[in-house]
Coordinates of C-alpha atoms in Angstrom, one line a residue:
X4 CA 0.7 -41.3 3.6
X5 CA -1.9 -39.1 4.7
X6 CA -2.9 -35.2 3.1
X7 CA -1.6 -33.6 6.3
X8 CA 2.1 -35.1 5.4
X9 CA 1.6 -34.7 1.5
X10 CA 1.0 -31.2 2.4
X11 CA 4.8 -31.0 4.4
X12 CA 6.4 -33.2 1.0
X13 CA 5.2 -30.8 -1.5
X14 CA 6.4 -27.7 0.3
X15 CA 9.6 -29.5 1.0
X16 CA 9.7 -30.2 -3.1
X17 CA 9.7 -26.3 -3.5
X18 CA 12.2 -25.5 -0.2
X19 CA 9.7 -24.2 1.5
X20 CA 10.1 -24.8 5.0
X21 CA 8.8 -21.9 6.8
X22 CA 5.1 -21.0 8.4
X23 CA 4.1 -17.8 9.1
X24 CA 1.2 -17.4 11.2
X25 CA -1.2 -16.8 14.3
X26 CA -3.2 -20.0 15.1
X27 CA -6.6 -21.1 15.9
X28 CA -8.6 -24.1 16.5
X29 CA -9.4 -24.9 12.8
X30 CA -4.9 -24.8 12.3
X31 CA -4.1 -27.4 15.2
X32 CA -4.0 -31.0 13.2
X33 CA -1.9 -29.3 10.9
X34 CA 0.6 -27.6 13.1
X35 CA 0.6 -30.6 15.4
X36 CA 3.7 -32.3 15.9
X37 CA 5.1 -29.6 13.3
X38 CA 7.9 -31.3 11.0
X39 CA 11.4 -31.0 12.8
X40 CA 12.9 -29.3 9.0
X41 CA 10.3 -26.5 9.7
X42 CA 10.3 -23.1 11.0
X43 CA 6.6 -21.9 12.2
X44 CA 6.9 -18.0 12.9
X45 CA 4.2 -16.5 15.2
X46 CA 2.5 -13.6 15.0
X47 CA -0.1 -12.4 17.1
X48 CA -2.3 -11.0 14.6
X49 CA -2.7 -11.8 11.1
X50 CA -2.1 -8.4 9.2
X51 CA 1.3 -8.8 11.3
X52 CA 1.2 -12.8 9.4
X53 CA 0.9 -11.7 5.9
X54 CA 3.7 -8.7 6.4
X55 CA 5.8 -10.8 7.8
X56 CA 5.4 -13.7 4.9
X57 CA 5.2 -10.9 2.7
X58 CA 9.2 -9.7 3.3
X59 CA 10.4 -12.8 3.8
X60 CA 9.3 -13.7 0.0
X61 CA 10.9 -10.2 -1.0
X62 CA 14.2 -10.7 0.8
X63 CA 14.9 -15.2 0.0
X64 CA 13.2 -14.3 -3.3
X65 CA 11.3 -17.8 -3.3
X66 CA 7.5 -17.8 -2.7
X67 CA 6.4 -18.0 1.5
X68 CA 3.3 -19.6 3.3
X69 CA 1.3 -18.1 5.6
X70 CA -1.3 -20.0 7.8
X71 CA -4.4 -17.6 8.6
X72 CA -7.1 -19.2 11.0
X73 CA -10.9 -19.3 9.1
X74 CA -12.5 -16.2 7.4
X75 CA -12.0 -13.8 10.5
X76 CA -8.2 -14.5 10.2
X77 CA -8.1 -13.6 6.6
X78 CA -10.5 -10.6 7.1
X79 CA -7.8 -9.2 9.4
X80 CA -5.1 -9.8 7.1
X81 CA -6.4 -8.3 3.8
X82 CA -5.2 -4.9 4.7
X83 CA -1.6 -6.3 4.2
X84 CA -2.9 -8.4 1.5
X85 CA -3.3 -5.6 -0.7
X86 CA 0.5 -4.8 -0.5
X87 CA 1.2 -8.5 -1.1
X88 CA -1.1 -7.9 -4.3
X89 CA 0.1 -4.7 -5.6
X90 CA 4.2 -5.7 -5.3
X91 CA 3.6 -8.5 -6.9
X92 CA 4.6 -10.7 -4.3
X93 CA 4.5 -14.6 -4.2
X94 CA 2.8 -15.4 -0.8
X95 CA 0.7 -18.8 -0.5
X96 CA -1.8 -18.3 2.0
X97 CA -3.4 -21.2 3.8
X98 CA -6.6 -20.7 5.4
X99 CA -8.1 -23.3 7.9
X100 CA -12.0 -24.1 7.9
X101 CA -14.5 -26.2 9.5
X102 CA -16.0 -27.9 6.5
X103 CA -16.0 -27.3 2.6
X104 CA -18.1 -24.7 2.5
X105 CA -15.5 -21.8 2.6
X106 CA -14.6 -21.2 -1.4
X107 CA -17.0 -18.5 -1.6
X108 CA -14.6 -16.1 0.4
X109 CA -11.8 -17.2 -2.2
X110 CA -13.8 -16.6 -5.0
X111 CA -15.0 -13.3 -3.4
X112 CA -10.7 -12.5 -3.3
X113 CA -10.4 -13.2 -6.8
X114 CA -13.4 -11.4 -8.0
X115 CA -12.9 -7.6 -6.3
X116 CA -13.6 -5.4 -8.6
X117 CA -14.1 -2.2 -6.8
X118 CA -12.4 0.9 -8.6
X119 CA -10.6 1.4 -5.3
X120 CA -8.6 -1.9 -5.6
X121 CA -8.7 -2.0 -9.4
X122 CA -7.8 -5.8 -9.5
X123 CA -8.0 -8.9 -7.4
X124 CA -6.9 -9.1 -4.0
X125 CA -4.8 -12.9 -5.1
X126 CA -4.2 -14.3 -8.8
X127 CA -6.0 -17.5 -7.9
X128 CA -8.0 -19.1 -5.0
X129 CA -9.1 -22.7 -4.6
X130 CA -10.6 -25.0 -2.0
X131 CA -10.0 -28.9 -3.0
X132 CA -13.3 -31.0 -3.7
X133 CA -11.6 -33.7 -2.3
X134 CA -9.4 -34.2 0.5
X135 CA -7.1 -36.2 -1.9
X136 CA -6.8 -33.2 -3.9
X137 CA -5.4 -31.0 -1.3
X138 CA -1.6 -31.8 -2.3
X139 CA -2.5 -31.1 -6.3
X140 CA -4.0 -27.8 -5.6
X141 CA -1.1 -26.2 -3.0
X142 CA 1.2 -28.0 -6.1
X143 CA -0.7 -25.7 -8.7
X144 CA -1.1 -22.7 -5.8
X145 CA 2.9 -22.6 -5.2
X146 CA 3.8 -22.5 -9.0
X147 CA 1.0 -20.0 -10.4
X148 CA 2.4 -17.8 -6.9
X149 CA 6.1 -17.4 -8.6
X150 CA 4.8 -17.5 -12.2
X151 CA 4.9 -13.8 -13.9
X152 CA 3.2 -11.5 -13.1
X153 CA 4.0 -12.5 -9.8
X154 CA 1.1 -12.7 -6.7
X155 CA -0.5 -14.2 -3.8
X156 CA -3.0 -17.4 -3.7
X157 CA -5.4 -18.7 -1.9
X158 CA -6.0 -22.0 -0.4
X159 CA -9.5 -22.7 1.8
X160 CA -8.2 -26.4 3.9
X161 CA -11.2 -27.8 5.8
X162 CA -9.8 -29.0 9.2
X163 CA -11.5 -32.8 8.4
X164 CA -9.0 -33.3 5.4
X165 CA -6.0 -33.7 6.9
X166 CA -6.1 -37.5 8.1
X167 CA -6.9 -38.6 4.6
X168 CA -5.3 -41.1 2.2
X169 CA -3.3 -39.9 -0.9
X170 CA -2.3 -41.6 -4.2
X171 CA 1.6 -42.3 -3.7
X172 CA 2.4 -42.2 -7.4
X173 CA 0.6 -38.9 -7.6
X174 CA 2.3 -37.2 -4.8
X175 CA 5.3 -38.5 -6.5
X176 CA 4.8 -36.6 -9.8
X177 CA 3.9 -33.6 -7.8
X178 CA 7.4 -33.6 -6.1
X179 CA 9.0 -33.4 -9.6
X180 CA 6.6 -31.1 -10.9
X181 CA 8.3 -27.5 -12.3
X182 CA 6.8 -24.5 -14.4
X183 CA 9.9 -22.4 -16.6
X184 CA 9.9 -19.6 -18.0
X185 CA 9.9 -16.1 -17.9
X186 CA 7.9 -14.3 -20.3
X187 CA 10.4 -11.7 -22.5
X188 CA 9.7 -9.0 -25.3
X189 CA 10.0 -10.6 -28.4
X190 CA 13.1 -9.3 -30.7
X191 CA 10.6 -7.1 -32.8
X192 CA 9.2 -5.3 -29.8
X193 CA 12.2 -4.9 -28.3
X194 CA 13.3 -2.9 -31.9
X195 CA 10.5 -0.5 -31.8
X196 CA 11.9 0.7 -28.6
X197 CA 15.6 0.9 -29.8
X198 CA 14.0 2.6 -33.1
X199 CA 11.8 5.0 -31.3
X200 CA 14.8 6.0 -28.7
X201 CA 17.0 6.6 -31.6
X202 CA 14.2 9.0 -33.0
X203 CA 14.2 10.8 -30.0
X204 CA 15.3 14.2 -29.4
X205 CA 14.8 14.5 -25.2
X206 CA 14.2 10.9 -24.0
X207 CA 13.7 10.4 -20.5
X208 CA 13.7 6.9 -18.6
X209 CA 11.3 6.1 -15.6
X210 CA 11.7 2.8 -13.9
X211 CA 9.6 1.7 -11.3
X212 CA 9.6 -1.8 -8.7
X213 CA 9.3 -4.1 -11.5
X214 CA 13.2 -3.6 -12.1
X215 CA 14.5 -3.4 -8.4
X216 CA 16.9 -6.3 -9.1
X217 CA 20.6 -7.1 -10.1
X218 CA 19.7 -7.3 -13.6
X219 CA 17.4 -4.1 -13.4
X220 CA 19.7 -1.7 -12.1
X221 CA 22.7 -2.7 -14.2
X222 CA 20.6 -2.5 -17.4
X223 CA 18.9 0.7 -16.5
X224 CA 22.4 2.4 -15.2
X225 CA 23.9 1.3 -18.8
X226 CA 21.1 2.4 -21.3
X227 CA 21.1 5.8 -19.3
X228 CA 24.7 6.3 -19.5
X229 CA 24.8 5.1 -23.3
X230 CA 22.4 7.4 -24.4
X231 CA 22.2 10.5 -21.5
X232 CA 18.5 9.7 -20.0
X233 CA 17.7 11.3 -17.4
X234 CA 16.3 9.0 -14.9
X235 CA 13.3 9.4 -12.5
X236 CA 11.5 7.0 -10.2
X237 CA 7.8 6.7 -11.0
X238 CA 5.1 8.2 -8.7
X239 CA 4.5 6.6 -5.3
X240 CA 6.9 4.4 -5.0
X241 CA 7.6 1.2 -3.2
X242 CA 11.3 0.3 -4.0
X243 CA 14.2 2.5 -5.2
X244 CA 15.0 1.2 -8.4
X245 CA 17.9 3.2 -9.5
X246 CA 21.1 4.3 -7.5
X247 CA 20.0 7.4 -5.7
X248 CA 23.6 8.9 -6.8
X249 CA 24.1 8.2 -10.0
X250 CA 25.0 11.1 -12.2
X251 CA 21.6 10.4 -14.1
X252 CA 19.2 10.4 -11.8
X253 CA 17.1 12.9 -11.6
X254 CA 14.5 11.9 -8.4
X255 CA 11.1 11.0 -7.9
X256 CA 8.0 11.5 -9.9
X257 CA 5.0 13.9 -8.2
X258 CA 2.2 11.6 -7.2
X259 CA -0.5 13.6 -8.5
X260 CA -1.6 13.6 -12.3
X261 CA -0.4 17.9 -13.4
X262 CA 2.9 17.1 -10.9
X263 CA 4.1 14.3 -13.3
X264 CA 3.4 16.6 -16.7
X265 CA 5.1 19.1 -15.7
X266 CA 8.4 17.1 -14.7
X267 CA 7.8 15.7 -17.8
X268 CA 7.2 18.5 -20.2
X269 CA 10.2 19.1 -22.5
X270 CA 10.9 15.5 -23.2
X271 CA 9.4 14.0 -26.5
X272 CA 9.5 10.3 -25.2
X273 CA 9.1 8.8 -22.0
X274 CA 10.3 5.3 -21.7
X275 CA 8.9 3.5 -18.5
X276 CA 9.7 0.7 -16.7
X277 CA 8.6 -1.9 -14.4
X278 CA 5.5 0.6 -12.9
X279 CA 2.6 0.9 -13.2
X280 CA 1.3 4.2 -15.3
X281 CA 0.7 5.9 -12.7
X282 CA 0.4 5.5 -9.1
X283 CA -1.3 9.0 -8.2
X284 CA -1.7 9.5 -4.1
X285 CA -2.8 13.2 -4.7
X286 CA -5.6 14.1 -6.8
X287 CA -5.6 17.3 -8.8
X288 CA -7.0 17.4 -12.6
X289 CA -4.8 18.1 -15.5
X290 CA -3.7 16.5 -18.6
X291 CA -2.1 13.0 -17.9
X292 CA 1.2 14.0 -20.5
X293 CA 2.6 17.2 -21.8
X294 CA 1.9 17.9 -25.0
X295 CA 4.3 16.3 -27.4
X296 CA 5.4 13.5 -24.7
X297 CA 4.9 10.2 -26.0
X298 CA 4.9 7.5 -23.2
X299 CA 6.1 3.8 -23.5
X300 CA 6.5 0.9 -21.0
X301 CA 7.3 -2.5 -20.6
X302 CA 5.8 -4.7 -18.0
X303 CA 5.1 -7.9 -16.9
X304 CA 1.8 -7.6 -15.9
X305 CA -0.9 -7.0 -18.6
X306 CA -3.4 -5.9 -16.4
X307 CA -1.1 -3.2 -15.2
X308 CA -1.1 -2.3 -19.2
X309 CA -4.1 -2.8 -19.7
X310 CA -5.8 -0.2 -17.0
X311 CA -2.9 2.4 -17.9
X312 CA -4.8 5.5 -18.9
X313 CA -2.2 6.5 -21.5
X314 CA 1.2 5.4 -23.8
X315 CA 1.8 2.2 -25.3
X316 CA 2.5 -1.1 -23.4
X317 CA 4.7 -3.9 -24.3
X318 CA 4.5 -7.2 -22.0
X319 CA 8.1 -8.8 -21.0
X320 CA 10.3 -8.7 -18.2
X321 CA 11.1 -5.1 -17.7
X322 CA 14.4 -6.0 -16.6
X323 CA 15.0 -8.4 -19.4
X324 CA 14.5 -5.6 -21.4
X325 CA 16.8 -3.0 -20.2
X326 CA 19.7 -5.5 -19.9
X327 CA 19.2 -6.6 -23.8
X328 CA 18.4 -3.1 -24.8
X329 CA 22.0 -1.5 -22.5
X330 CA 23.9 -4.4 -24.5
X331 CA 22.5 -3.9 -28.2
X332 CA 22.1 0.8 -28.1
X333 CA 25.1 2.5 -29.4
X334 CA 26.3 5.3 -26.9
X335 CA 24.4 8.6 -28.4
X336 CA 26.1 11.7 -29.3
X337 CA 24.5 13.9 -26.2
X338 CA 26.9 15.0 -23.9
X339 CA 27.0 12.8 -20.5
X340 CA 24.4 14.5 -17.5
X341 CA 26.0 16.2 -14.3
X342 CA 24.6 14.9 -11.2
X343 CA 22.3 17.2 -9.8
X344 CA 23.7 18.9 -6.5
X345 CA 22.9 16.5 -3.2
X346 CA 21.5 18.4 -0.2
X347 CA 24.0 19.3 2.5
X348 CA 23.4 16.6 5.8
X349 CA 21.7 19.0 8.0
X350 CA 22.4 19.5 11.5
X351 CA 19.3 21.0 13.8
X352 CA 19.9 21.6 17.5
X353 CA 16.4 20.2 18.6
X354 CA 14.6 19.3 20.5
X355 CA 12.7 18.1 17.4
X356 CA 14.3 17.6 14.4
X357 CA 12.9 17.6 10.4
X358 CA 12.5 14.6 8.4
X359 CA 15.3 15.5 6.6
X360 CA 17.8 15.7 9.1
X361 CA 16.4 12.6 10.8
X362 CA 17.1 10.4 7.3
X363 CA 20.9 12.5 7.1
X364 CA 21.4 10.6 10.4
X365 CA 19.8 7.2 9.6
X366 CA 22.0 7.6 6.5
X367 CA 25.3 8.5 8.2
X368 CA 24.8 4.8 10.8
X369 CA 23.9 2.8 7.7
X370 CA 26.4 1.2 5.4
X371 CA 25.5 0.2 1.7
X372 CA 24.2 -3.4 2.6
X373 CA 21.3 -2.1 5.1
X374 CA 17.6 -2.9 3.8
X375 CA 15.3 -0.3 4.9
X376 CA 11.7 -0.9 5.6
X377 CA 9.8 2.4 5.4
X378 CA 6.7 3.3 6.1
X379 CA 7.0 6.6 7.4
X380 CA 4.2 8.0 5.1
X381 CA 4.9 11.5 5.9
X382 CA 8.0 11.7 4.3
X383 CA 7.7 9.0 1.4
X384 CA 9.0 11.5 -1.4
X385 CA 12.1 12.3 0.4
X386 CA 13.7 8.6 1.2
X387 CA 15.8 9.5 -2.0
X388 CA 18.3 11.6 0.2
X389 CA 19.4 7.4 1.1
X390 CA 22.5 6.8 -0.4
X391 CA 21.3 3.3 -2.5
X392 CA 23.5 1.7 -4.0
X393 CA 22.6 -2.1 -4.3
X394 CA 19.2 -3.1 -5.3
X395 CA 16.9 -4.5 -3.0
X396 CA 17.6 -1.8 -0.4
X397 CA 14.3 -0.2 0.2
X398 CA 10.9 -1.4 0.6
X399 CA 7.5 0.6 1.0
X400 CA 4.0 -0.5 1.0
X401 CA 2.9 -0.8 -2.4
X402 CA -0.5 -0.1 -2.0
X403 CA -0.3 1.9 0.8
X404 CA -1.7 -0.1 3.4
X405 CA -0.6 0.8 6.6
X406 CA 0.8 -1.6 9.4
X407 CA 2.8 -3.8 6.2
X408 CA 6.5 -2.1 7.2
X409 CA 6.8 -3.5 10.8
X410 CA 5.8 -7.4 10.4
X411 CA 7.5 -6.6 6.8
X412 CA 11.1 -5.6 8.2
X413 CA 11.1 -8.6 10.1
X414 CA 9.9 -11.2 7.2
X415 CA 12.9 -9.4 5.3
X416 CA 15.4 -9.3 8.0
X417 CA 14.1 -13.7 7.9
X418 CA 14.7 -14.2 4.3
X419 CA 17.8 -12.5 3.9
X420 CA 20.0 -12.7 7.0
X421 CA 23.1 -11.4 5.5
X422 CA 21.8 -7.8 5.2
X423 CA 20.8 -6.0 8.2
X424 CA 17.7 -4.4 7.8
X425 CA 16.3 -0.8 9.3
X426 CA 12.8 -0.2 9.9
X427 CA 11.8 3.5 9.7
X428 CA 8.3 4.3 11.1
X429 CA 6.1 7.2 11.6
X430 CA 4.4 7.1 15.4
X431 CA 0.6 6.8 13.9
X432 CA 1.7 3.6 11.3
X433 CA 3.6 1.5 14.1
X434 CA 0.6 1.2 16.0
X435 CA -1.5 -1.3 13.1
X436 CA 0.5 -4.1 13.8
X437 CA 2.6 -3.4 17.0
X438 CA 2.2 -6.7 18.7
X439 CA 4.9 -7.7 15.7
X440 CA 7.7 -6.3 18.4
X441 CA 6.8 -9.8 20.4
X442 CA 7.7 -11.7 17.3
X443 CA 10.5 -9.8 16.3
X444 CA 11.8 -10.4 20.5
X445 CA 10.5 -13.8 21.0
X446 CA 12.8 -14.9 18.1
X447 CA 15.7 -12.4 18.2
X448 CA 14.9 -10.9 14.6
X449 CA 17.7 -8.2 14.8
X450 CA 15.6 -5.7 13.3
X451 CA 16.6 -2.2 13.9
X452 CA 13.0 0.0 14.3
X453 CA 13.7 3.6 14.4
X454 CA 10.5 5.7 15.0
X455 CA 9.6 8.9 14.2
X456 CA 7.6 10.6 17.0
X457 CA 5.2 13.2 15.7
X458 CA 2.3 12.9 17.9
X459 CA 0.3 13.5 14.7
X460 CA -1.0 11.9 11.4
X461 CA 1.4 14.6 9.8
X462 CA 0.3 12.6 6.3
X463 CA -3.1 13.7 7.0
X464 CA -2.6 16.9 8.1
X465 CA -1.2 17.3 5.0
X466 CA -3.8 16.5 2.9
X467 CA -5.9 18.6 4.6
X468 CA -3.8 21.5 3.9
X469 CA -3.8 20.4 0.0
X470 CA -7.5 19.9 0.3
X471 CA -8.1 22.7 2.3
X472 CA -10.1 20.8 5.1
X473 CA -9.7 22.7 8.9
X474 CA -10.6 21.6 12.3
X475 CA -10.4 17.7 11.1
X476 CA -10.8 15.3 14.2
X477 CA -8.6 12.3 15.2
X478 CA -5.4 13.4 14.0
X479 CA -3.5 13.9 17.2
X480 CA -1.7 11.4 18.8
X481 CA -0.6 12.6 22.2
X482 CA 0.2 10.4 26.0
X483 CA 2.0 7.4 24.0
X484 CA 5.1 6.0 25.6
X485 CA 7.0 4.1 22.4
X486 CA 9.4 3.1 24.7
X487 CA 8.0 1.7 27.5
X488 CA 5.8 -0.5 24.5
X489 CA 8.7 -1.8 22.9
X490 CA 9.6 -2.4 26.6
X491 CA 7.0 -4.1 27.0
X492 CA 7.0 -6.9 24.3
X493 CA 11.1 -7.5 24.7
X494 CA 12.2 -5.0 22.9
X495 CA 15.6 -2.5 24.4
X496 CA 14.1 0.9 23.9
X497 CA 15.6 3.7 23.9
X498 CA 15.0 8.0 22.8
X499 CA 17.6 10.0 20.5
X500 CA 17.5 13.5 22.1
X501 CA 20.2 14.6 19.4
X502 CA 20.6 13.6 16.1
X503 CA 24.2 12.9 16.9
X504 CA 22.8 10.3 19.0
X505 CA 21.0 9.0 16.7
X506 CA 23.4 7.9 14.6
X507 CA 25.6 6.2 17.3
X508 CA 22.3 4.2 18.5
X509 CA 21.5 3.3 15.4
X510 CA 25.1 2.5 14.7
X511 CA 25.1 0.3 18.0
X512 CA 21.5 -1.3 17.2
X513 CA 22.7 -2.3 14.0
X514 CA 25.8 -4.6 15.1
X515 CA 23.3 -6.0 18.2
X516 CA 22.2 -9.5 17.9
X517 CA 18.4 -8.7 18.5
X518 CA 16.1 -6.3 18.1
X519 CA 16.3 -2.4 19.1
X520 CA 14.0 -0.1 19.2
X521 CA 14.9 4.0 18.7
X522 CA 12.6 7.1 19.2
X523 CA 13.4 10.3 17.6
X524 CA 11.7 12.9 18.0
X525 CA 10.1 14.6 14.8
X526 CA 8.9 18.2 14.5
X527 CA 5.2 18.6 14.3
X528 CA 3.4 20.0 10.7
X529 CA 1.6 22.2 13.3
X530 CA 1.7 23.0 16.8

């Protein structure tokens, strides 16, 4: 057996039998005569690959390939690849060279250090010595991917290597190969957080996308209601790991460094997580914690816990914890919360319409299995007015990286087929990775992409009002036809002109059996 065939076994060994990817020269003996068992996904631009690999891994929940084409192809995708990185995501990606003479570009991956990305773009990069060892290392690639803290890899495959022999009895033991194990607070940590809760006067709980699972949410739902916490989501967040109408919660976090003290003052303890401490988007000085707040959290990252400016970190499954925490803490004697009073669905004549009543609408055609992809930066502190009720239902890009929720919606909609998903864009973020409507046409993805039609940056603009900045270039965005684009890649287009209407297209789109495309229009920060 040759490596290009040990390469299929081992990812048939680990059920993985799809390919994302936009091909080039150095890719074609490998995608030649492609397997009949597997699935290769095309995207016409590599940001567009990584997203899409990206929510596919989200939504099947086991680790996804994606085939990049040299060092070009992974330049264009590390945008994406810094969402990938920050959620924690197991993506293998596979990059096709020339000749073995690429590993300095994984090693450069592995090494970033800049204080603007804090951490490595991938937990672990590689490029075999020998051709032999090709199978061993995407093996080692595939298991370190899905090991916790979860994250992508990278794998540099010269385009010689493919026709080689392997060992037989090696590939074998490769086949078999498994890594278990989930790393969980011991017992005696996990008592220094019952003890210190039980000390506390005004806990609070914070959760963040580390516990945006089954396990997560039930845990976290029971510990709040045993004990009264109130419950926010941490700063600038990327999943909604709570139900956004449970009597506890209590909504989500400012992103800026005085916002989250002051939401915070009152409470003696603050118990977090799954998040990292914090995610600021806005910066304004101030003291990190009111006085007397004490901050805990539990992740499973250390490196998260170790750059955390303040509190104390324990390492373990954050949703591990709640679960055995909910089953061993005694109901307290505080009196159960009220649910805080939910904004009236708002209904504005037009012929724009706020964010708000534009998510009231999207809400109302939903139903409680719909997964929304969001990346309508504009309005990413208000998704909350969802009604989310099952975990798993919303997904933003975790480090902020635009042009991730298009290609991502469709890579979720992939993995998980049984939950329809909506894809909620601003006008300015669709435009990074549009060519992804072809994909989603090409293989009737029955995405449902509603976009928000500003003709502005609104995100910007606001930041230049915080940072009092006037007369800032480039943040218009007039003469675009959504429509006629979607058009124009296979996608049915059409404009919501009430939001009435809005909510019957979406309705509509979301029963279709391929992809739709709605424009709504949004009122402007500024005329």
């Amino acid at each position: 057996m040759n490596v290009r065939d040990a390469f299929y076994e081992v990812l048939r060994a680990h059920g993985i039998r799809t390919i994302f990817g936009n091909p080039g020269s150095n890719e074609l003996p490998l995608l030649s005569n492609l397997p009949a068992d597997f699935q290769y996904i095309h995207a016409l631009q590599e940001g567009a690959a990584i997203g899409m690999a990206d929510g596919y891994a989200r939504a099947s929940g086991q680790p996804a390939l994606v085939n990049l084409h040299a060092a070009a192809g992974t330049g264009n995708a590390m945008g994406n690849l810094t969402n990938t990185q920050a959620g924690h995501v197991p993506v293998i990606v596979t990059s096709g060279q020339q000749a073995r003479r690429y590993a300095a570009l994984g090693a450069l991956l592995t090494n970033v250090d800049a204080p603007t990305l804090a951490r490595p773009l991938v937990k672990w990069s590689n490029e075999p010595l020998r051709a032999e060892d090709v199978p061993h290392a995407l093996s080692r690639g595939i298991l370190l991917a899905r090991s916790a803290p979860a994250g992508p890899v990278y794998l540099s495959l010269p385009l010689d290597d493919w026709d080689h022999d392997v060992d037989a009895g090696a590939l074998a033991q490769l086949e078999i190969r498994a890594v278990h194990g989930d790393p969980v607070l011991a017992e005696p940590s996990l008592a220094l957080i019952r003890s210190r809760l039980a000390a506390a006067s005004n806990p609070v709980m914070i959760l963040g996308p580390g516990t945006d699972d089954a396990a997560g949410w039930d845990g976290a739902a029971r510990l709040a209601e045993n004990l009264a916490l109130p419950v926010y989501v941490a700063p600038s967040p990327s999943r909604c790991p709570f139900p956004t109408r449970h009597p506890n919660y209590r909504g989500i976090l400012p992103s800026d460094i005085p916002g989250v003290a002051s939401a915070l003052d009152g409470h003696d303890l603050a118990m977090a997580f799954g998040t990292a401490i914090f995610r600021y988007h806005v910066f304004a000085d101030g003291d990190y914690l009111p006085a007397g707040t004490e901050l805990w959290t539990v992740t499973s990252d250390p490196d998260e816990a170790a750059r955390s400016p303040v509190g104390r970190a324990l390492i373990g499954n954050p949703s591990d914890a709640l679960t055995r925490l909910a089953d061993t803490t005694p109901s307290g004697e505080r009196a159960p919360l009220a649910a805080l009073a939910r904004p009236r669905p708002l209904d504005e004549p037009g012929p724009a319409f706020s964010a708000e009543a534009i998510i009231d609408a999207l809400d109302a055609a939903k139903d409680e299995s719909t997964v929304i992809a969001h990346e309508w930066t504009s309005v990413d502190t208000t998704w909350d007015r969802f009604d989310l009720s099952r975990p798993g239902s919303l997904f933003f890009p975790d480090a902020g990286a635009l042009g991730w929720g298009l290609p991502a919606a469709i890579g979720l909609q992939l993995g998980d087929p049984s939950r329809r998903v909506l894809s909620v864009l601003g006008d300015g973020a669709l435009h990074y990775t549009v060519s992804a409507l072809w994909t989603a046409a090409h293989y009737r993805v029955p995405v449902v992409f509603v976009v928000a039609r500003n003709r502005e940056y609104a995100a910007l603009k606001n930041f230049a009002q915080v940072m009092q900045f006037e007369n800032v270039p480039a943040l218009d965005l007039p003469d675009i036809d959504i429509t006629d684009i979607a058009a124009g890649y296979g996608v049915p287009a059409t404009r919501a002109t009430s939001l009435t209407q809005l909510t019957t297209a979406v309705k509509e789109a979301l029963s279709a059996d391929g992809p739709r495309l709605v424009e709504v229009p949004q009122q402007r920060l500024s005329t």
